[in-house]
Structure formats: structure tokens, C-alpha cells
Amino acid sequence: MVEIIRTLFFFPVLQVTLLLPAFLYAGMILWFRKGWKELPVFEDPQGMLPKEKVSVIVACHNEEHNLPELIRTLRQQSYPASLTEILLVDDYSTDRTREIIKQAAKVNPNIKAIQNCGRGKKEALLTAIEVCTSPWIFTTDADARPDHDWIVLLMAYQKKTGAGFVAGPVKTFPQKGLFARFGELEFYSLMGTGMGSAGTGHPLYCNGANTAYKKELLFSASDPFRQEIQSGDDVFLLHTIKRHHPEAIHFLKSKKATVTIMDKPGPRTFLKQRIRWASKSPAYSDRDTLLTAAIVFLLNLAIVFSAVAGFFQPAWWFWMFTFYIIKSIPDFLILQSITSFYNRRKLLWLFPIAQILYPFYITATALAGIGSYPFRGKVWDN
């Protein structure tokens, strides 16, 4: 039996076959890097005269510590307050979130306090969308901090390009601790994939902390947020618009239009979040996203497989290092570009360690996520 296993693990055809996802991955990441570099930088609204009314929607659940600062940031936007409607939706919070929202609405005429008619973030967004009075919807998170010219820049970019859906850059607050910095580096990798894929004309991902879209586009499909799935309102909406109106999608590359968020600290919360992300994969119907996810998973699985197989046949460790090298070169190049844009190149010292750990972490979270679907706050076994 041991001889059979050793023969299988040394089988040359299998080794060469596993090179396919490695080279596909390298080509794909270099393509995303090219797309990122080709996205034009837009920093100057060039004397834009605001005319259109916008609605900023924020879904809030137990955000009493974050809301005061968010409200202050939104009130200080350079876009005219008379053209800005802020809708704060309480999603059945158990802390002082509801009271903070009501108090803010009392003293600020352009802030509206809304109670979620359903449950969860997607229902909260739809509740606000039904009562908003603007043709343009902006979304951000309760723990986010938009830059001063956020709305002005997104609207100026829309006027220049005629976009119907604009996604902007998101970054995380720098945090102390090795694990937090690993998470920050991975976050920028995700941003690179989202912005870079958009630059190629095949957008895969956006972050709901920095999006703006025409209200009319929301109703191009009967269920744009895929309400039966617990999370992923931003990505499912992007895919819906991509399917019906791909020409409407634009990504804004601008430091001044960046939204900064609080990343989720701690290994437990981090892993739960990544497993939740992975669990949405079976619900995706976008071919670009499915193909990308398959290539990423297969390469990382090949590295893990080679590492284990090496204990039976040491020749597999040569292939493991080969896969690592093929993966690491394009990964470093795109991260170098992204972290330079965000002025966080000092995170790159973590890159070698992250590269070693990443295949094992991504394979484990992907397999854990595939075992469950997050339907409306419940986890159903697959």
C-alpha cells in the first residue's frame, strides 16, 4: 500500500499538470497589475458645481462607539449639505446606537433616523433605499471614515465618465501587532484584485464602504443583493450590474476619495470572516469571479498537496518550492504597486512569511466555507 502511495505521489504527469494553475495564476495576477496601473488617477474635481442630490446610506448594528465620529465626518463633507441626505438605519441594535441616531436626526435636518423593516444589512439598505429621495445612492460602513472630498470626487468622476456605478478605494487604519499587519497586507491584496480586475474590464470585487450608484440601476434585477445570502451585498450588487449594465461600472483611483475602515482584529474574528467570505462562493454566478476563485484555490491546494506529499516522496518538495516561486513573483509585484499607492510599502517585510502561510490558511478556510452556506443569518450544512 505504501508503495502504491509513493508511486502516485511521484507520478510525473500529476506534477506537470499542477503547473497549469500555477502559470494561469501568475498570468492572471500580472494582468490585474497591468489593469491597476492603467486605471487613471483622479484627484481634481476641476471646479465641479454640485447640482444633484445624493443619499448616503449607513446600516448600523451595535455601533455606538463608531457612530459619533462617522456622523461628524459625514457632516463635514465638502459636498453641499443642502444636497446631501444621510440615512442612518438601525438594525435592531442592543446598545445605544438607536438613541445616537435619533439624537443626530434631531439636531441635523439632513439626517434621517430609520428603523430596519427586516433583519440584516441587506434589508437595512433596501429599507433606506425605499424612502430615499435622491437619484444617487452612496454607501459606507458605520466604522468607516470617508475623506473630506469623498462625495465631491465621486460625483465629479461620475460627471466626467458618465458612470452609473462608481467604486472607490478603501484602506484600513494601521494597527499594532503582527497579526493585524498580516491582515492589513492581505486586505491590500484584495483591493489590488478588485481595482486591478476593474482596470482590465472584468471587475470581480468592490467594497461597500465606498460605492455610489444610480438608484435606477438597483432595479435592473429583481433581487440585486441576493437577499437569501447573509452577506455580500456589495459584491452581489456589482455582479448584478455587471450582468445587466457592464458599461456603467467604473472604479475610481483616488487617494482623496479613499474611505478608511477598522479591520476586524483578532485571529478568531478574522478566520470567521474569511470562512464567511468563502461560504458565498457557491452562490456566485459571475464567470470571471468563479474562474478566478478556482485558479487561486487550485494553486494553493497544489502547494499544500506538495508539502504533504513530500513526506512520502521528497521530490515533491522541489515542486512545492517551484509553485511558491511562480506564485510569489507576481504577488510581490502587485502588492508593491498597491502598497505604494496607499503609502504602506513598509508592510512588504511581512511578505515572505505571509507567502509561506497563505496557501495553508486559504485552503483551510475555503474547505471550511464550502461546507456551509450563510442564508439569512443561519448556517445550513451543505
Coordinates of C-alpha atoms in Angstrom, one line a residue:
M1 CA 0.0 0.0 0.0
V2 CA 2.8 2.4 0.9
E3 CA 4.5 1.6 -2.5
I4 CA 1.3 2.5 -4.3
I5 CA 1.0 5.8 -2.5
R6 CA 4.6 6.6 -3.2
T7 CA 4.2 5.8 -6.9
L8 CA 1.1 8.0 -7.1
F9 CA 2.9 10.9 -5.3
F10 CA 5.9 10.6 -7.7
F11 CA 3.7 10.4 -10.8
P12 CA 5.3 12.9 -13.3
V13 CA 2.1 13.6 -15.2
L14 CA 0.4 14.8 -12.0
Q15 CA 3.4 17.0 -11.1
V16 CA 3.4 18.7 -14.6
T17 CA -0.4 19.0 -14.6
L18 CA -0.3 21.0 -11.3
L19 CA 1.9 23.6 -13.1
L20 CA -1.1 24.6 -15.2
P21 CA -2.9 26.5 -12.3
A22 CA 0.4 28.0 -11.3
F23 CA 1.1 29.6 -14.6
L24 CA -2.6 30.6 -15.0
Y25 CA -2.4 32.3 -11.6
A26 CA 0.8 34.1 -12.5
G27 CA -0.6 35.4 -15.7
M28 CA -3.8 36.4 -14.1
I29 CA -2.1 38.4 -11.3
L30 CA 0.2 40.2 -13.8
W31 CA -2.9 41.0 -15.8
F32 CA -4.6 42.5 -12.7
R33 CA -1.4 44.5 -12.1
K34 CA -1.5 45.9 -15.6
G35 CA -5.2 46.8 -15.1
W36 CA -4.3 48.6 -11.8
K37 CA -1.6 50.6 -13.5
E38 CA -3.8 51.6 -16.4
L39 CA -6.6 53.0 -14.1
P40 CA -6.2 56.8 -14.3
V41 CA -5.7 58.7 -11.1
F42 CA -8.4 61.2 -10.5
E43 CA -7.8 63.8 -7.8
D44 CA -9.1 67.1 -9.1
P45 CA -12.9 67.8 -9.4
Q46 CA -11.9 70.7 -11.8
G47 CA -14.3 73.3 -10.5
M48 CA -17.3 71.0 -10.4
L49 CA -20.6 72.7 -9.4
P50 CA -22.7 70.3 -7.4
K51 CA -26.2 70.1 -8.6
E52 CA -27.5 66.6 -7.9
K53 CA -28.9 65.4 -4.6
V54 CA -27.3 62.3 -3.1
S55 CA -28.3 59.9 -0.3
V56 CA -25.7 58.4 2.0
I57 CA -27.0 55.2 3.5
V58 CA -25.3 53.5 6.5
A59 CA -26.6 50.3 8.0
C60 CA -25.9 50.2 11.8
H61 CA -25.8 47.4 14.3
N62 CA -24.3 47.9 17.7
E63 CA -22.1 50.8 16.5
E64 CA -22.4 53.2 19.5
H65 CA -18.6 53.6 19.6
N66 CA -18.2 54.4 15.9
L67 CA -21.3 56.4 15.0
P68 CA -20.4 59.8 16.6
E69 CA -17.1 60.0 14.6
L70 CA -18.8 58.8 11.4
I71 CA -21.6 61.4 11.8
R72 CA -19.0 64.1 12.3
T73 CA -17.1 63.0 9.2
L74 CA -20.3 63.0 7.0
R75 CA -21.4 66.4 8.3
Q76 CA -18.0 67.8 7.3
Q77 CA -18.2 66.6 3.7
S78 CA -17.3 69.4 1.2
Y79 CA -20.4 68.5 -0.9
P80 CA -23.3 70.9 0.0
A81 CA -25.3 69.8 3.0
S82 CA -28.4 71.0 1.2
L83 CA -27.9 68.4 -1.5
T84 CA -26.9 65.6 0.9
E85 CA -29.3 63.3 2.6
I86 CA -27.9 61.0 5.3
L87 CA -29.9 57.9 6.2
L88 CA -28.8 56.0 9.3
V89 CA -30.6 52.7 9.6
D90 CA -30.7 50.9 13.0
D91 CA -30.7 47.1 12.5
Y92 CA -32.1 46.2 15.9
S93 CA -29.1 47.2 18.0
T94 CA -28.8 46.3 21.6
D95 CA -26.6 49.2 22.6
R96 CA -27.1 53.0 22.3
T97 CA -27.0 53.0 18.5
R98 CA -30.7 53.8 18.1
E99 CA -30.5 56.7 20.6
I100 CA -27.4 58.2 18.9
I101 CA -29.1 58.0 15.5
K102 CA -32.3 59.7 16.8
Q103 CA -30.3 62.5 18.6
A104 CA -28.3 63.1 15.4
A105 CA -31.5 63.4 13.4
K106 CA -33.0 65.9 15.9
V107 CA -30.1 68.4 15.5
N108 CA -29.3 67.8 11.8
P109 CA -32.0 68.4 9.3
N110 CA -30.3 66.4 6.6
I111 CA -30.0 63.3 8.8
K112 CA -32.9 60.7 8.9
A113 CA -33.3 58.1 11.6
I114 CA -34.7 54.8 10.1
Q115 CA -35.6 51.5 11.7
N116 CA -34.9 48.4 9.6
C117 CA -38.1 46.8 8.4
G118 CA -36.4 43.5 8.1
R119 CA -33.2 41.9 9.5
G120 CA -29.6 42.2 8.5
K121 CA -27.6 44.7 6.4
K122 CA -29.3 43.9 3.1
E123 CA -32.7 44.5 4.4
A124 CA -31.4 47.7 6.1
L125 CA -30.1 49.0 2.8
L126 CA -33.4 48.2 1.0
T127 CA -35.4 49.9 3.8
A128 CA -33.4 53.1 3.3
I129 CA -33.5 52.9 -0.5
E130 CA -37.3 52.8 -0.5
V131 CA -37.5 56.1 1.4
C132 CA -34.5 58.0 0.0
T133 CA -35.3 61.0 -2.2
S134 CA -32.1 61.2 -4.3
P135 CA -31.2 59.7 -7.7
W136 CA -27.7 58.8 -6.4
I137 CA -27.1 56.4 -3.5
F138 CA -23.8 56.4 -1.6
T139 CA -23.0 53.5 0.8
T140 CA -20.4 53.3 3.6
D141 CA -20.0 51.5 6.9
A142 CA -20.6 52.7 10.4
D143 CA -16.9 52.1 11.3
A144 CA -15.7 53.9 8.2
R145 CA -14.1 57.3 7.8
P146 CA -14.6 58.9 4.4
D147 CA -12.2 61.6 3.3
H148 CA -13.4 65.2 3.3
D149 CA -13.9 65.3 -0.5
W150 CA -15.4 61.8 -0.8
I151 CA -18.8 62.8 -2.3
V152 CA -17.4 65.6 -4.4
L153 CA -14.8 63.4 -6.1
L154 CA -17.1 60.5 -6.7
M155 CA -19.8 62.8 -8.3
A156 CA -17.1 64.7 -10.3
Y157 CA -15.8 61.4 -11.6
Q158 CA -19.3 60.3 -12.5
K159 CA -19.9 63.5 -14.4
K160 CA -16.6 63.1 -16.3
T161 CA -17.2 59.4 -17.2
G162 CA -21.0 59.0 -17.2
A163 CA -20.7 56.1 -14.8
G164 CA -23.7 54.6 -13.3
F165 CA -21.8 52.7 -10.6
V166 CA -18.6 54.0 -9.0
A167 CA -16.5 52.0 -6.6
G168 CA -13.7 53.8 -4.7
P169 CA -10.6 52.8 -2.8
V170 CA -10.7 51.5 0.7
K171 CA -7.9 51.2 3.2
T172 CA -7.6 50.1 6.9
F173 CA -6.5 52.0 9.9
P174 CA -2.9 51.0 10.6
Q175 CA -2.9 48.8 13.7
K176 CA -0.2 47.4 16.0
G177 CA 0.6 43.8 16.3
L178 CA 2.0 41.2 13.9
F179 CA -1.4 39.6 13.2
A180 CA -3.1 42.9 12.5
R181 CA -0.4 43.8 10.0
F182 CA -0.8 40.4 8.2
G183 CA -4.5 41.2 7.9
E184 CA -3.7 44.6 6.5
L185 CA -1.4 43.2 3.9
E186 CA -4.0 40.7 2.8
F187 CA -6.6 43.5 2.7
Y188 CA -4.4 45.4 0.2
S189 CA -4.0 42.3 -1.8
L190 CA -7.8 42.1 -2.0
M191 CA -8.0 45.7 -3.0
G192 CA -5.4 45.1 -5.7
T193 CA -7.5 42.3 -7.1
G194 CA -10.7 44.4 -7.1
M195 CA -9.2 47.5 -8.6
G196 CA -6.9 45.6 -11.0
S197 CA -9.6 43.4 -12.4
A198 CA -11.7 46.5 -12.9
G199 CA -8.9 48.0 -14.9
T200 CA -9.0 45.0 -17.2
G201 CA -12.7 45.5 -17.8
H202 CA -13.6 42.4 -15.8
P203 CA -14.4 43.7 -12.3
L204 CA -14.6 41.0 -9.6
Y205 CA -14.9 42.7 -6.3
C206 CA -15.7 46.0 -4.6
N207 CA -16.0 47.2 -1.0
G208 CA -19.4 48.5 0.1
A209 CA -17.7 51.0 2.4
N210 CA -17.0 53.1 -0.8
T211 CA -19.6 52.8 -3.5
A212 CA -22.1 55.1 -5.3
Y213 CA -24.7 54.1 -7.9
K214 CA -27.8 55.4 -9.6
K215 CA -30.9 54.3 -7.8
E216 CA -32.5 53.2 -11.1
L217 CA -29.7 50.6 -11.7
L218 CA -30.6 48.9 -8.4
F219 CA -33.8 47.7 -10.0
S220 CA -32.3 46.2 -13.2
A221 CA -32.8 42.8 -11.4
S222 CA -35.5 41.6 -9.1
D223 CA -33.1 40.7 -6.3
P224 CA -29.8 42.7 -6.7
F225 CA -28.4 41.9 -3.3
R226 CA -29.2 38.2 -3.3
Q227 CA -31.2 38.5 0.0
E228 CA -31.2 34.8 0.7
I229 CA -27.4 35.0 1.3
Q230 CA -26.4 36.5 4.7
S231 CA -23.7 38.8 3.5
G232 CA -22.0 40.1 0.3
D233 CA -24.4 43.0 -0.6
D234 CA -21.6 44.9 -2.3
V235 CA -20.2 42.0 -4.5
F236 CA -23.6 40.7 -5.4
L237 CA -24.8 44.1 -6.5
L238 CA -21.6 44.6 -8.5
H239 CA -22.2 41.3 -10.3
T240 CA -25.9 42.2 -10.9
I241 CA -25.0 45.5 -12.6
K242 CA -22.1 43.8 -14.4
R243 CA -24.6 41.3 -15.9
H244 CA -27.2 43.9 -17.0
H245 CA -25.2 47.1 -17.4
P246 CA -21.4 46.3 -17.6
E247 CA -20.7 49.7 -19.3
A248 CA -22.0 51.5 -16.2
I249 CA -19.3 50.2 -13.9
H250 CA -16.3 52.4 -13.1
F251 CA -13.6 52.2 -10.4
L252 CA -12.2 55.5 -9.0
K253 CA -8.5 55.5 -8.3
S254 CA -8.0 58.5 -6.0
K255 CA -6.3 59.0 -2.6
K256 CA -8.6 61.9 -1.8
A257 CA -11.7 59.7 -2.3
T258 CA -10.4 56.9 0.0
V259 CA -12.5 55.6 2.8
T260 CA -10.7 54.2 5.8
I261 CA -12.2 51.3 7.8
M262 CA -11.5 49.5 11.0
D263 CA -10.3 46.0 10.1
K264 CA -11.6 43.2 12.3
P265 CA -8.9 42.4 14.9
G266 CA -8.0 39.0 16.4
P267 CA -7.5 35.6 14.9
R268 CA -10.9 34.3 15.8
T269 CA -12.9 37.1 14.2
F270 CA -10.5 37.2 11.2
L271 CA -11.0 33.5 10.5
K272 CA -14.7 33.6 10.9
Q273 CA -14.9 36.5 8.5
R274 CA -12.8 34.6 5.9
I275 CA -14.8 31.5 6.2
R276 CA -18.0 33.5 5.7
W277 CA -16.5 35.0 2.6
A278 CA -15.6 31.6 1.3
S279 CA -19.1 30.2 2.0
K280 CA -20.5 32.7 -0.5
S281 CA -18.6 31.1 -3.4
P282 CA -21.3 28.5 -4.4
A283 CA -23.8 31.4 -4.7
Y284 CA -21.7 33.3 -7.3
S285 CA -22.8 33.2 -10.9
D286 CA -20.2 35.6 -12.3
R287 CA -17.9 33.6 -14.6
D288 CA -14.9 35.9 -14.1
T289 CA -15.2 35.5 -10.3
L290 CA -15.7 31.7 -10.4
L291 CA -12.7 31.2 -12.7
T292 CA -10.5 33.5 -10.5
A293 CA -11.6 31.7 -7.4
A294 CA -10.9 28.3 -9.0
I295 CA -7.4 29.2 -10.1
V296 CA -6.5 30.7 -6.7
F297 CA -7.8 27.7 -4.9
L298 CA -6.2 25.1 -7.1
L299 CA -2.7 26.7 -6.9
N300 CA -2.9 26.9 -3.1
L301 CA -4.2 23.4 -2.9
A302 CA -1.3 22.3 -5.1
I303 CA 1.2 23.8 -2.7
V304 CA -0.4 22.2 0.3
F305 CA -0.6 18.8 -1.5
S306 CA 3.1 19.1 -2.5
A307 CA 4.1 19.9 1.1
V308 CA 2.2 16.8 2.4
A309 CA 3.3 14.5 -0.4
G310 CA 7.0 15.5 0.2
F311 CA 6.9 13.3 3.4
F312 CA 6.2 10.3 1.2
Q313 CA 8.4 11.3 -1.7
P314 CA 10.8 14.1 -1.1
A315 CA 10.9 15.1 -4.8
W316 CA 7.5 16.8 -4.2
W317 CA 9.2 19.4 -2.1
F318 CA 11.0 20.6 -5.2
W319 CA 7.6 21.1 -6.8
M320 CA 6.3 22.9 -3.7
F321 CA 9.2 25.4 -4.0
T322 CA 8.5 25.8 -7.7
F323 CA 4.9 26.6 -7.1
Y324 CA 5.9 29.1 -4.4
I325 CA 8.3 30.9 -6.7
I326 CA 5.8 31.1 -9.6
K327 CA 3.2 32.5 -7.2
S328 CA 5.4 34.9 -5.3
I329 CA 6.8 36.9 -8.1
P330 CA 3.5 38.3 -9.4
D331 CA 2.1 38.6 -5.9
F332 CA 5.0 40.8 -4.8
L333 CA 4.8 43.0 -7.9
I334 CA 1.1 43.8 -7.5
L335 CA 1.4 44.3 -3.7
Q336 CA 4.4 46.6 -4.3
S337 CA 2.2 48.7 -6.6
I338 CA -0.8 48.7 -4.2
T339 CA 1.1 49.4 -1.0
S340 CA 3.0 52.3 -2.8
F341 CA -0.4 53.9 -3.7
Y342 CA -1.5 53.6 0.0
N343 CA 1.9 54.7 1.4
R344 CA 2.2 51.3 3.2
R345 CA 5.2 49.8 1.5
K346 CA 6.7 49.1 4.9
L347 CA 4.3 46.2 5.2
L348 CA 6.2 44.3 2.5
W349 CA 8.7 43.0 5.0
L350 CA 5.9 40.6 6.0
F351 CA 5.5 39.3 2.5
P352 CA 7.9 36.2 2.7
I353 CA 6.2 35.0 5.9
A354 CA 2.7 35.7 4.5
Q355 CA 3.5 33.8 1.4
I356 CA 4.6 30.7 3.3
L357 CA 1.4 30.7 5.5
Y358 CA -1.1 31.8 2.9
P359 CA -1.7 28.5 1.0
F360 CA -2.4 26.6 4.1
Y361 CA -4.7 29.3 5.5
I362 CA -6.6 29.8 2.2
T363 CA -7.1 26.1 1.6
A364 CA -8.4 25.6 5.2
T365 CA -10.8 28.5 5.1
A366 CA -12.0 27.6 1.6
L367 CA -12.8 24.0 2.6
A368 CA -14.4 25.2 5.8
G369 CA -16.5 27.7 3.9
I370 CA -17.7 25.2 1.3
G371 CA -19.3 23.2 4.0
S372 CA -21.9 25.8 4.8
Y373 CA -24.0 28.5 3.1
P374 CA -24.8 31.7 5.1
F375 CA -28.5 32.0 4.5
R376 CA -30.2 34.9 6.4
G377 CA -28.0 34.7 9.5
K378 CA -28.2 30.9 9.7
V379 CA -25.6 28.4 8.6
W380 CA -27.1 25.5 6.7
D381 CA -25.0 22.4 6.2
N382 CA -24.1 21.7 2.6

